[in-house]
Coordinates of C-alpha atoms and ligand atoms in Angstrom, one line a residue:
M1 CA 156.3 -34.3 145.3
T2 CA 159.1 -31.8 145.6
N3 CA 160.8 -30.6 142.5
N4 CA 164.6 -31.0 142.4
K5 CA 165.2 -27.3 142.6
S6 CA 163.6 -26.9 146.0
R7 CA 165.8 -25.5 148.7
S8 CA 165.6 -28.6 150.8
Q9 CA 166.3 -31.0 147.9
V10 CA 169.4 -29.0 146.9
F11 CA 170.5 -29.1 150.6
F12 CA 169.9 -32.9 151.1
N13 CA 171.3 -33.9 147.7
E14 CA 174.5 -31.8 147.5
D15 CA 177.5 -33.7 146.2
G16 CA 180.3 -35.0 148.4
V17 CA 180.7 -34.3 152.1
S18 CA 178.2 -31.5 152.2
G19 CA 175.3 -33.7 151.2
L20 CA 176.5 -36.5 153.4
V21 CA 176.7 -34.3 156.4
H22 CA 173.3 -32.7 155.8
R23 CA 171.7 -36.1 155.6
A24 CA 173.6 -37.8 158.4
F25 CA 173.0 -35.0 160.9
T26 CA 169.3 -35.0 160.1
R27 CA 169.2 -38.7 160.5
A28 CA 170.6 -38.1 164.0
M29 CA 167.1 -36.7 165.0
G30 CA 165.5 -40.0 163.8
Y31 CA 164.5 -39.1 160.3
D32 CA 165.0 -41.3 157.3
D33 CA 165.1 -41.2 153.5
D34 CA 161.3 -40.9 153.3
D35 CA 161.4 -37.7 155.4
L36 CA 164.3 -36.2 153.4
K37 CA 162.4 -36.4 150.2
R38 CA 159.6 -34.3 151.4
P39 CA 159.2 -30.5 151.3
L40 CA 160.8 -29.1 154.4
I41 CA 158.4 -26.9 156.4
G42 CA 159.8 -24.7 159.1
I43 CA 157.4 -24.0 162.0
C44 CA 158.6 -20.8 163.6
N45 CA 157.5 -20.9 167.2
T46 CA 157.4 -17.8 169.4
Y47 CA 156.5 -19.9 172.5
S48 CA 158.1 -18.6 175.6
E49 CA 157.5 -18.8 179.3
L50 CA 158.3 -15.0 179.3
N51 CA 155.3 -14.5 177.1
N52 CA 152.1 -15.7 178.8
C53 CA 150.0 -14.8 175.7
N54 CA 151.9 -17.4 173.6
S55 CA 151.8 -20.2 176.2
N56 CA 149.6 -22.5 174.1
L57 CA 151.9 -22.4 171.0
R58 CA 153.5 -25.8 171.9
D59 CA 150.1 -27.5 171.4
I60 CA 149.4 -25.4 168.3
C61 CA 152.8 -26.4 166.9
E62 CA 152.1 -30.1 167.4
A63 CA 148.8 -29.7 165.4
V64 CA 150.7 -27.9 162.6
K65 CA 153.2 -30.8 162.5
R66 CA 150.4 -33.3 162.2
G67 CA 149.0 -31.4 159.2
V68 CA 152.3 -31.1 157.5
L69 CA 152.9 -34.8 157.9
Q70 CA 149.4 -35.6 156.6
A71 CA 150.1 -33.6 153.5
G72 CA 153.5 -35.2 152.8
G73 CA 155.7 -32.5 154.2
F74 CA 158.6 -32.7 156.6
P75 CA 158.0 -30.3 159.6
L76 CA 160.9 -29.0 161.7
E77 CA 160.1 -26.5 164.5
F78 CA 162.5 -23.6 165.3
P79 CA 162.3 -20.9 168.0
T80 CA 162.6 -17.2 167.4
I81 CA 162.5 -14.3 169.9
S82 CA 159.2 -13.9 171.7
L83 CA 158.0 -10.5 172.6
G84 CA 155.6 -10.5 175.6
E85 CA 153.9 -7.2 176.4
I86 CA 153.8 -7.9 180.1
Y87 CA 157.4 -8.8 180.9
L88 CA 159.5 -6.8 178.4
S89 CA 161.0 -3.5 179.4
P90 CA 161.2 -0.7 178.4
T91 CA 158.6 -1.7 175.8
S92 CA 158.2 -4.7 173.5
M93 CA 158.1 -2.3 170.5
L94 CA 161.8 -1.7 171.0
Y95 CA 162.5 -5.3 170.0
R96 CA 159.9 -5.8 167.2
N97 CA 162.5 -5.2 164.5
L98 CA 165.0 -7.4 166.2
A99 CA 162.4 -10.2 166.2
A100 CA 161.6 -9.5 162.5
M101 CA 165.4 -9.8 161.7
D102 CA 165.5 -13.1 163.7
T103 CA 162.6 -14.5 161.7
E104 CA 163.9 -13.3 158.3
E105 CA 167.4 -14.6 158.8
M106 CA 166.3 -18.0 160.2
I107 CA 164.1 -18.4 157.1
R108 CA 166.9 -17.2 154.9
G109 CA 169.6 -19.3 156.5
N110 CA 167.9 -22.6 156.8
P111 CA 166.9 -24.7 153.7
L112 CA 163.2 -24.3 154.2
D113 CA 160.7 -24.6 151.4
G114 CA 157.8 -23.1 153.4
V115 CA 157.2 -21.7 156.8
V116 CA 154.3 -21.5 159.3
L117 CA 154.6 -18.6 161.7
L118 CA 153.2 -19.2 165.2
T119 CA 152.5 -15.9 166.9
N120 CA 150.0 -14.3 169.3
C121 CA 151.0 -11.4 171.6
D122 CA 150.9 -7.9 170.1
K123 CA 154.3 -7.5 168.4
T124 CA 155.0 -11.2 167.6
T125 CA 152.5 -11.1 164.7
P126 CA 153.8 -8.1 162.8
A127 CA 157.4 -8.9 163.6
A128 CA 157.1 -12.4 162.1
L129 CA 155.3 -11.3 159.0
M130 CA 157.8 -8.4 158.4
G131 CA 160.6 -10.9 158.4
A132 CA 158.8 -13.5 156.3
A133 CA 157.7 -10.9 153.8
S134 CA 161.3 -9.9 153.2
A135 CA 162.5 -13.5 152.9
D136 CA 159.4 -14.3 150.7
I137 CA 159.0 -18.1 150.7
P138 CA 155.5 -19.7 151.0
T139 CA 154.2 -18.6 154.4
I140 CA 151.1 -19.1 156.6
M141 CA 150.4 -17.2 159.8
V142 CA 148.8 -19.1 162.7
S143 CA 148.0 -17.3 165.9
G144 CA 147.4 -18.8 169.4
G145 CA 144.0 -17.1 169.7
P146 CA 142.3 -14.8 172.3
M147 CA 141.7 -15.6 176.0
L148 CA 138.3 -16.6 177.2
N149 CA 136.2 -13.8 178.7
G150 CA 136.8 -12.8 182.3
H151 CA 133.8 -13.0 184.6
F152 CA 133.3 -11.0 187.8
Q153 CA 130.0 -10.5 189.7
G154 CA 127.9 -11.1 186.6
E155 CA 130.1 -8.7 184.5
I156 CA 132.2 -9.7 181.6
L157 CA 135.8 -8.5 182.0
G158 CA 138.3 -7.7 179.3
A159 CA 142.1 -7.4 179.4
C160 CA 143.1 -4.8 179.5
T161 CA 140.3 -2.4 179.0
D162 CA 138.8 -3.3 182.3
C163 CA 142.3 -3.4 184.0
R164 CA 142.5 0.3 183.3
R165 CA 138.9 1.1 184.1
Y166 CA 139.0 -0.6 187.5
T167 CA 142.4 0.9 188.3
T168 CA 141.0 4.3 187.6
E169 CA 138.0 3.7 189.8
Y170 CA 140.3 2.3 192.6
Q171 CA 142.5 5.5 192.4
A172 CA 139.4 7.6 192.4
G173 CA 138.2 5.8 195.6
T174 CA 135.0 4.5 194.1
I175 CA 135.9 0.8 194.7
D176 CA 137.7 -0.8 197.7
E177 CA 140.9 -2.8 197.8
A178 CA 139.0 -6.1 198.1
T179 CA 137.0 -5.5 195.0
Y180 CA 140.2 -4.4 193.1
K181 CA 141.9 -7.6 194.2
A182 CA 138.9 -9.7 193.1
V183 CA 139.0 -8.2 189.6
E184 CA 142.7 -9.3 189.4
E185 CA 141.7 -12.8 190.4
N186 CA 138.9 -13.1 187.8
L187 CA 140.3 -11.3 184.8
V188 CA 142.5 -13.7 183.0
R189 CA 141.0 -17.2 182.8
S190 CA 143.0 -19.0 180.1
A191 CA 145.9 -19.0 177.7
G192 CA 145.7 -16.6 174.8
H193 CA 146.1 -12.9 174.0
C194 CA 144.1 -10.1 175.4
M195 CA 140.4 -10.7 174.5
V196 CA 139.2 -7.2 173.7
M197 CA 139.8 -5.7 170.3
G198 CA 143.3 -4.6 171.3
T199 CA 146.4 -4.8 169.3
A200 CA 146.8 -8.6 169.3
S201 CA 143.2 -9.2 168.4
T202 CA 143.5 -6.5 165.7
M203 CA 146.7 -7.9 164.1
N204 CA 145.7 -11.5 164.2
S205 CA 142.3 -10.6 162.6
L206 CA 144.0 -8.5 160.0
M207 CA 146.0 -11.5 158.9
E208 CA 142.7 -12.9 157.5
A209 CA 142.0 -9.8 155.5
L210 CA 145.6 -9.6 154.3
G211 CA 145.2 -13.2 153.1
M212 CA 148.1 -14.5 155.2
A213 CA 146.0 -16.7 157.6
L214 CA 143.2 -19.2 157.2
P215 CA 139.6 -18.1 157.9
G216 CA 139.0 -18.3 161.6
N217 CA 142.5 -17.2 162.7
G218 CA 141.3 -14.0 164.3
A219 CA 138.7 -15.1 166.8
I220 CA 138.8 -18.8 167.6
P221 CA 139.5 -18.8 171.4
A222 CA 143.0 -20.0 172.3
V223 CA 141.6 -23.0 174.3
D224 CA 138.9 -24.0 171.8
S225 CA 139.8 -27.3 170.0
R226 CA 138.9 -25.6 166.8
R227 CA 142.1 -23.6 167.1
L228 CA 144.0 -26.9 167.0
R229 CA 142.1 -28.0 164.0
L230 CA 142.8 -24.6 162.3
A231 CA 146.5 -25.2 163.0
E232 CA 146.4 -28.7 161.6
H233 CA 144.7 -27.4 158.5
A234 CA 147.5 -24.8 158.2
G235 CA 150.0 -27.6 158.3
R236 CA 148.3 -29.3 155.3
Q237 CA 147.9 -26.0 153.5
I238 CA 151.5 -24.9 153.7
V239 CA 152.5 -28.0 151.8
K240 CA 150.1 -27.1 149.0
L241 CA 151.4 -23.5 149.0
V242 CA 154.9 -24.8 148.5
E243 CA 153.7 -27.1 145.6
Q244 CA 152.0 -24.1 144.0
N245 CA 154.9 -21.7 144.9
I246 CA 152.5 -19.1 146.3
K247 CA 154.6 -16.6 148.3
P248 CA 153.9 -13.5 150.4
S249 CA 154.8 -11.3 147.5
D250 CA 151.8 -12.9 145.6
I251 CA 149.4 -12.1 148.4
L252 CA 150.7 -8.9 150.1
T253 CA 149.6 -6.5 147.3
A254 CA 148.3 -2.9 147.6
D255 CA 144.8 -4.5 147.4
A256 CA 145.5 -6.7 150.3
F257 CA 146.6 -3.8 152.5
D258 CA 143.4 -1.9 151.5
N259 CA 141.4 -4.9 152.6
A260 CA 143.3 -5.0 155.9
I261 CA 142.7 -1.3 156.6
R262 CA 139.0 -1.7 155.8
L263 CA 138.8 -4.5 158.3
L264 CA 140.8 -2.5 160.8
H265 CA 138.1 0.2 160.6
A266 CA 135.2 -2.1 160.6
L267 CA 136.5 -3.7 163.8
G268 CA 137.2 -0.5 165.6
G269 CA 140.7 -1.9 165.8
S270 CA 143.9 -0.8 167.5
T271 CA 145.9 2.4 166.6
N272 CA 149.0 0.2 166.6
A273 CA 147.9 -1.3 163.3
I274 CA 148.8 2.2 161.9
V275 CA 152.4 1.5 162.8
H276 CA 152.5 -2.2 161.9
L277 CA 150.8 -2.2 158.6
P278 CA 153.1 0.5 157.1
A279 CA 156.1 -1.5 158.4
I280 CA 154.8 -4.7 156.7
A281 CA 153.9 -2.8 153.5
G282 CA 157.4 -1.3 153.5
R283 CA 158.9 -4.8 153.3
C284 CA 156.6 -5.5 150.3
G285 CA 157.4 -2.4 148.3
V286 CA 153.8 -1.2 148.8
D287 CA 153.4 2.5 149.4
L288 CA 151.0 3.0 152.3
P289 CA 150.8 6.6 153.4
L290 CA 148.9 7.6 156.5
S291 CA 146.4 9.4 154.3
R292 CA 145.2 6.0 153.0
F293 CA 144.1 5.0 156.5
D294 CA 142.1 8.2 156.7
E295 CA 140.5 7.9 153.3
L296 CA 139.3 4.4 154.0
S297 CA 138.2 5.4 157.5
R298 CA 135.8 7.9 156.1
T299 CA 134.1 5.3 153.9
T300 CA 134.2 2.2 156.2
P301 CA 131.6 1.8 158.9
I302 CA 132.3 0.2 162.2
L303 CA 130.5 -3.2 162.0
T304 CA 131.5 -4.9 165.2
N305 CA 130.3 -4.1 168.8
L306 CA 133.6 -4.9 170.5
K307 CA 135.4 -3.4 173.5
P308 CA 137.0 -0.9 173.8
V309 CA 134.7 0.8 171.3
G310 CA 131.6 -1.4 172.1
Q311 CA 130.6 -4.0 174.5
Y312 CA 131.5 -7.6 173.4
Q313 CA 134.8 -9.5 173.2
M314 CA 136.7 -11.9 171.0
E315 CA 135.1 -15.1 172.4
D316 CA 131.7 -13.6 171.6
L317 CA 132.9 -12.5 168.1
Y318 CA 133.8 -16.1 167.3
Y319 CA 130.4 -17.4 168.4
A320 CA 128.8 -14.5 166.4
G321 CA 130.3 -15.7 163.1
G322 CA 134.0 -14.6 163.5
I323 CA 136.1 -12.5 161.2
P324 CA 134.7 -14.3 158.1
A325 CA 131.2 -13.0 158.8
V326 CA 132.6 -9.5 159.2
L327 CA 134.5 -9.7 155.9
K328 CA 131.5 -11.1 154.1
Q329 CA 129.5 -8.0 155.1
L330 CA 132.4 -5.8 154.0
L331 CA 132.8 -7.5 150.6
P332 CA 131.2 -4.6 148.6
L333 CA 134.1 -2.4 150.0
L334 CA 136.9 -4.9 149.5
H335 CA 139.1 -6.1 146.7
E336 CA 137.3 -9.4 146.8
D337 CA 139.5 -11.1 144.2
A338 CA 142.6 -10.8 146.4
L339 CA 144.5 -14.0 146.6
T340 CA 144.9 -15.7 150.0
V341 CA 146.9 -18.6 151.6
T342 CA 143.9 -20.9 150.9
G343 CA 144.8 -20.6 147.3
Q344 CA 141.3 -19.0 146.8
T345 CA 140.2 -15.4 146.8
L346 CA 139.0 -13.5 149.9
A347 CA 135.4 -13.7 148.6
E348 CA 135.6 -17.4 148.2
N349 CA 137.0 -17.8 151.7
V350 CA 134.0 -16.1 153.3
A351 CA 131.2 -17.3 150.9
N352 CA 129.6 -19.5 153.6
A353 CA 130.0 -17.2 156.6
E354 CA 127.0 -16.2 158.5
I355 CA 126.1 -13.7 161.2
I356 CA 124.9 -15.5 164.3
N357 CA 124.6 -12.5 166.6
P358 CA 123.4 -9.4 164.8
D359 CA 124.0 -7.2 167.8
L360 CA 127.7 -7.9 167.7
I361 CA 128.3 -8.1 163.9
R362 CA 126.3 -5.4 162.1
T363 CA 125.5 -5.0 158.4
L364 CA 126.5 -2.2 156.1
D365 CA 122.9 -1.0 156.3
S366 CA 122.9 -0.9 160.1
P367 CA 126.5 -0.3 161.3
L368 CA 127.6 0.5 164.9
Q369 CA 129.0 3.8 163.6
P370 CA 128.8 5.1 160.1
E371 CA 132.5 5.8 159.7
G372 CA 135.7 4.1 160.9
G373 CA 137.0 5.0 164.3
L374 CA 140.6 6.0 163.5
S375 CA 141.6 9.4 162.1
I376 CA 144.8 10.9 160.8
L377 CA 145.5 14.4 162.0
T378 CA 147.9 16.9 160.6
G379 CA 148.8 20.5 161.4
N380 CA 151.8 22.5 162.7
L381 CA 152.0 20.2 165.7
A382 CA 152.2 17.1 163.6
P383 CA 153.4 18.0 160.1
D384 CA 153.9 14.3 159.2
G385 CA 150.8 13.1 160.9
A386 CA 149.3 11.9 164.2
V387 CA 146.6 9.4 165.0
I388 CA 143.5 9.5 167.1
K389 CA 141.0 6.7 167.8
H390 CA 138.0 8.9 167.9
A391 CA 135.6 6.0 168.3
A392 CA 137.0 5.4 171.8
A393 CA 137.1 9.2 172.6
S394 CA 134.7 11.5 174.3
S395 CA 132.5 13.1 171.7
E396 CA 132.5 16.5 173.5
L397 CA 136.3 16.7 173.3
L398 CA 136.6 15.9 169.5
H399 CA 136.7 19.6 168.8
H400 CA 138.5 21.2 171.7
R401 CA 140.8 24.2 172.4
G402 CA 142.8 24.2 175.6
R403 CA 145.8 25.2 177.5
A404 CA 148.8 22.8 177.2
I405 CA 150.2 21.3 180.4
V406 CA 153.6 19.9 179.2
F407 CA 155.6 17.0 180.7
N408 CA 159.1 16.6 179.1
G409 CA 159.3 12.8 179.6
M410 CA 158.1 9.9 181.7
D411 CA 160.1 10.9 184.8
D412 CA 158.6 14.4 184.7
L413 CA 155.1 12.9 184.2
R414 CA 155.5 10.5 187.2
A415 CA 156.9 13.3 189.4
R416 CA 154.1 15.8 188.8
I417 CA 150.9 14.3 187.5
N418 CA 149.4 13.6 190.9
D419 CA 150.9 16.6 192.6
P420 CA 148.0 18.3 194.4
D421 CA 149.6 21.7 193.5
L422 CA 149.7 20.9 189.8
D423 CA 147.8 23.8 188.0
V424 CA 145.5 21.8 185.8
T425 CA 141.8 21.7 185.0
K426 CA 139.6 19.3 183.0
D427 CA 139.7 21.7 180.0
D428 CA 143.5 21.6 179.8
I429 CA 145.4 19.4 177.3
L430 CA 148.1 17.1 178.7
V431 CA 151.2 17.0 176.5
L432 CA 153.9 14.4 176.9
Q433 CA 157.2 14.8 175.0
N434 CA 160.2 12.5 174.3
V435 CA 158.2 9.2 174.1
G436 CA 158.4 8.5 170.4
P437 CA 160.5 5.9 168.5
V438 CA 163.8 7.6 169.4
G439 CA 162.8 9.4 172.6
G440 CA 160.9 6.6 174.3
P441 CA 163.0 4.8 173.3
G442 CA 160.9 2.3 171.4
M443 CA 157.7 4.4 171.2
P444 CA 156.2 2.9 174.4
E445 CA 152.4 2.6 175.1
V446 CA 152.2 5.6 177.4
G447 CA 150.1 7.9 175.2
N448 CA 147.1 7.4 177.5
L449 CA 148.5 9.7 180.2
P450 CA 146.8 9.2 183.5
I451 CA 144.2 11.8 184.5
P452 CA 145.6 13.8 187.5
R453 CA 144.3 12.2 190.6
K454 CA 142.8 15.4 191.9
L455 CA 140.7 15.6 188.8
L456 CA 139.7 11.9 189.0
K457 CA 138.3 12.6 192.5
E458 CA 136.2 15.4 190.9
G459 CA 134.7 12.9 188.5
V460 CA 136.8 13.7 185.4
R461 CA 137.4 10.6 183.4
D462 CA 138.8 11.9 180.1
M463 CA 140.9 14.8 178.9
V464 CA 142.7 15.6 175.6
R465 CA 146.1 14.1 175.7
I466 CA 148.9 14.4 173.1
S467 CA 152.2 12.6 172.6
D468 CA 154.5 10.9 170.2
A469 CA 154.0 7.6 172.0
R470 CA 151.6 4.8 171.1
M471 CA 148.9 3.4 173.4
S472 CA 147.6 0.0 174.0
G473 CA 144.8 -1.1 171.7
T474 CA 142.8 -1.8 174.8
S475 CA 142.9 1.8 175.9
Y476 CA 140.3 4.5 175.4
G477 CA 140.0 8.3 175.8
T478 CA 140.6 11.4 173.7
I479 CA 144.2 10.6 173.0
V480 CA 146.3 11.9 170.1
L481 CA 149.2 9.6 169.4
H482 CA 152.2 8.9 167.0
V483 CA 152.9 12.7 166.5
A484 CA 155.5 12.9 163.8
P485 CA 158.2 14.1 163.6
E486 CA 158.7 13.1 167.2
S487 CA 160.0 15.5 169.8
A488 CA 163.3 13.8 170.5
I489 CA 164.4 14.6 166.9
G490 CA 163.2 18.2 167.0
G491 CA 159.6 17.9 165.9
N492 CA 157.4 20.8 166.8
L493 CA 156.0 18.8 169.7
A494 CA 159.3 19.5 171.4
L495 CA 158.7 23.2 171.3
V496 CA 155.3 23.2 173.1
Q497 CA 155.4 25.0 176.4
T498 CA 152.9 24.9 179.3
G499 CA 150.3 27.6 178.7
D500 CA 150.3 27.4 174.9
K501 CA 147.0 26.9 173.3
I502 CA 146.3 23.8 171.3
E503 CA 143.3 23.1 169.1
L504 CA 142.1 19.6 168.3
D505 CA 139.5 19.4 165.4
V506 CA 138.9 15.8 164.5
E507 CA 136.2 16.5 162.0
N508 CA 138.7 18.6 159.9
R509 CA 141.5 16.2 160.9
R510 CA 143.6 19.1 162.3
I511 CA 145.9 19.5 165.3
H512 CA 147.2 23.0 165.7
L513 CA 149.5 24.7 168.1
H514 CA 148.5 28.4 168.4
V515 CA 152.1 29.7 168.4
T516 CA 153.5 31.8 165.6
D517 CA 156.1 30.4 163.2
E518 CA 158.5 33.2 164.4
E519 CA 158.1 32.2 168.0
L520 CA 158.6 28.5 167.2
A521 CA 161.8 29.4 165.3
Q522 CA 163.1 31.3 168.4
R523 CA 162.3 28.3 170.6
R524 CA 164.0 25.9 168.2
K525 CA 167.3 27.8 168.5
K526 CA 167.3 27.1 172.2
W527 CA 166.1 23.5 171.9
Q528 CA 168.5 20.7 172.8
A529 CA 168.0 17.1 171.9
P530 CA 167.8 14.7 174.8
Q531 CA 170.7 12.5 175.6
P532 CA 170.6 9.2 173.6
A533 CA 169.2 6.3 175.6
F534 CA 171.8 3.9 174.4
K535 CA 175.5 4.1 173.7
R536 CA 176.2 0.6 172.5
G537 CA 174.7 -2.7 171.3
Y538 CA 171.3 -3.2 169.7
G539 CA 169.9 -0.1 171.2
Q540 CA 172.5 2.1 169.6
M541 CA 171.8 0.5 166.2
Y542 CA 168.1 1.0 166.9
L543 CA 168.6 4.8 167.5
R544 CA 170.7 5.2 164.4
T545 CA 168.4 3.5 162.0
V546 CA 164.8 3.6 163.2
N547 CA 162.2 5.4 161.0
Q548 CA 159.4 7.6 162.3
A549 CA 155.9 6.4 162.9
P550 CA 154.5 7.0 159.4
L551 CA 157.1 4.5 158.0
G552 CA 156.1 2.0 160.6
V553 CA 159.1 2.5 163.0
D554 CA 161.0 -0.1 160.9
F555 CA 164.8 0.2 160.5
D556 CA 165.8 2.1 157.4
F557 CA 168.0 -0.8 156.2
L558 CA 165.2 -3.4 156.6
R559 CA 162.7 -1.9 154.2
G560 CA 162.1 -3.8 151.1
A561 CA 162.4 -7.5 150.3
D562 CA 165.4 -9.7 149.4
P563 CA 163.7 -12.9 148.4
V564 CA 165.7 -16.0 149.1
E565 CA 166.9 -17.8 146.0
V566 CA 165.6 -21.4 145.5
T567 CA 169.1 -22.7 145.2
E568 CA 170.6 -20.5 147.9
Q569 CA 172.3 -22.9 150.4
P570 CA 174.6 -22.7 153.4
K571 CA 177.9 -24.2 152.5
F572 CA 179.5 -26.9 154.7
Ligands
FES1 FE1 149.8 -10.1 175.1 FE2 147.8 -8.3 175.7 S1 149.6 -8.8 176.9 S2 148.1 -9.5 173.9

């Protein structure tokens, strides 16, 4: 089954002591000659008790192993760093590239013929694919799936769109403590990732459009037995991919990224995809400028009625037909001949998909919104671009001119945002500096600045907010993110002062600071960079090498691929 040039066969059949040791130490785990002849499939498992969203990956892994064995492969599981949104500080994004390096180097360093990547929570999916794309051996992504819907007093709850909404109402005094506690009790019912169309839902769904996951990966609930059957299927399929030598570089083409961006817009997906997709593309040598997201946004309707843009959640999406039904509707806009890990084209994968709930999955003739929900803004405030999820914004604020109220970092924000004496009105624009890739550090999800409590009590629920941070894909509001260049490296965002006028014009994709170039030049002379957040270790390397948001916040030295050679072997 395996040709003699496979990495595993070279490893197990080396001459002399090396081959003896490789075989003998593998036998120590109970394997015999029959196992050693088979294609060696690594199962890269991001299970961790520090990552609740990935808590079902042990069961998923067992299912993948069954599939690998059924197809004649030899499965060996290995762990990599797991990035949980809930536990990691200061932000999981700080460690995404570290996880990508871990994945790449474990694929590179071990004699694997193929790999199945088990991921789920937000950063685990892009990190694993970034690493695998650079190593470039046959690969399939399998995610753990979304949580079941939360239920509370007849209402469907979604993490974490409704976490934020109920917190806002609690702070505004419209619900009492008992109700707030009851929401906490009823929100998260099962294993899995957040069940609204947040970042994890977005990235795990986009794996289908990229062609790197089997149909169904995006929406099958984490605890549905069909998720285990999908994993078992992936185990069988990775052995076929090895036989056919289909690698990420065969699949992750410019067309595949177009398909992923189209699906991103059709889903009303997370702004974080506009960081992760350029990072993955950068590993593949695919040029993916921010302008491509905007071009495709203008010509891709929103087809799914999903929170935070709409009303349903991932569990409902699966029952409604899942991602294959959405892709089938989108086919006229897609590169339908793109190759996928099934060995078939994207169009062939979704040929039998059907819409079961037409209120949730719309058609091109009757979309939820006629254009995509994400825009790329430019202007003197963001010469290299900024992002807004206008589908989740207040329509009356999409063209707005207001006075800037500036906070120079998170400490300043925390200290003053709820000060009763803060001079702020609902028409002002809240600006947060020093929360980008370098300044954050790690570009934390703090772009959805809280509305000042005194305005909350007046009934204000949205304002224009601008920063170089990201925001959770589960968030909503009129929020401008990913401003580049960021303030901590001297982008114009660093020069904004309270009282300046800023104009947001989403229709014309413009974000403008009404301050003259001469005045900005004067301010720049006095500007001082903030103290670096790290002086040693991984953090110091991060600060030295991290790219800005339009390049996906990858490290400069990690862009591109360095495919492992078939005969590359560790020496004993
Ligand atoms: Fe893991 Fe939301 S916290 S996906």
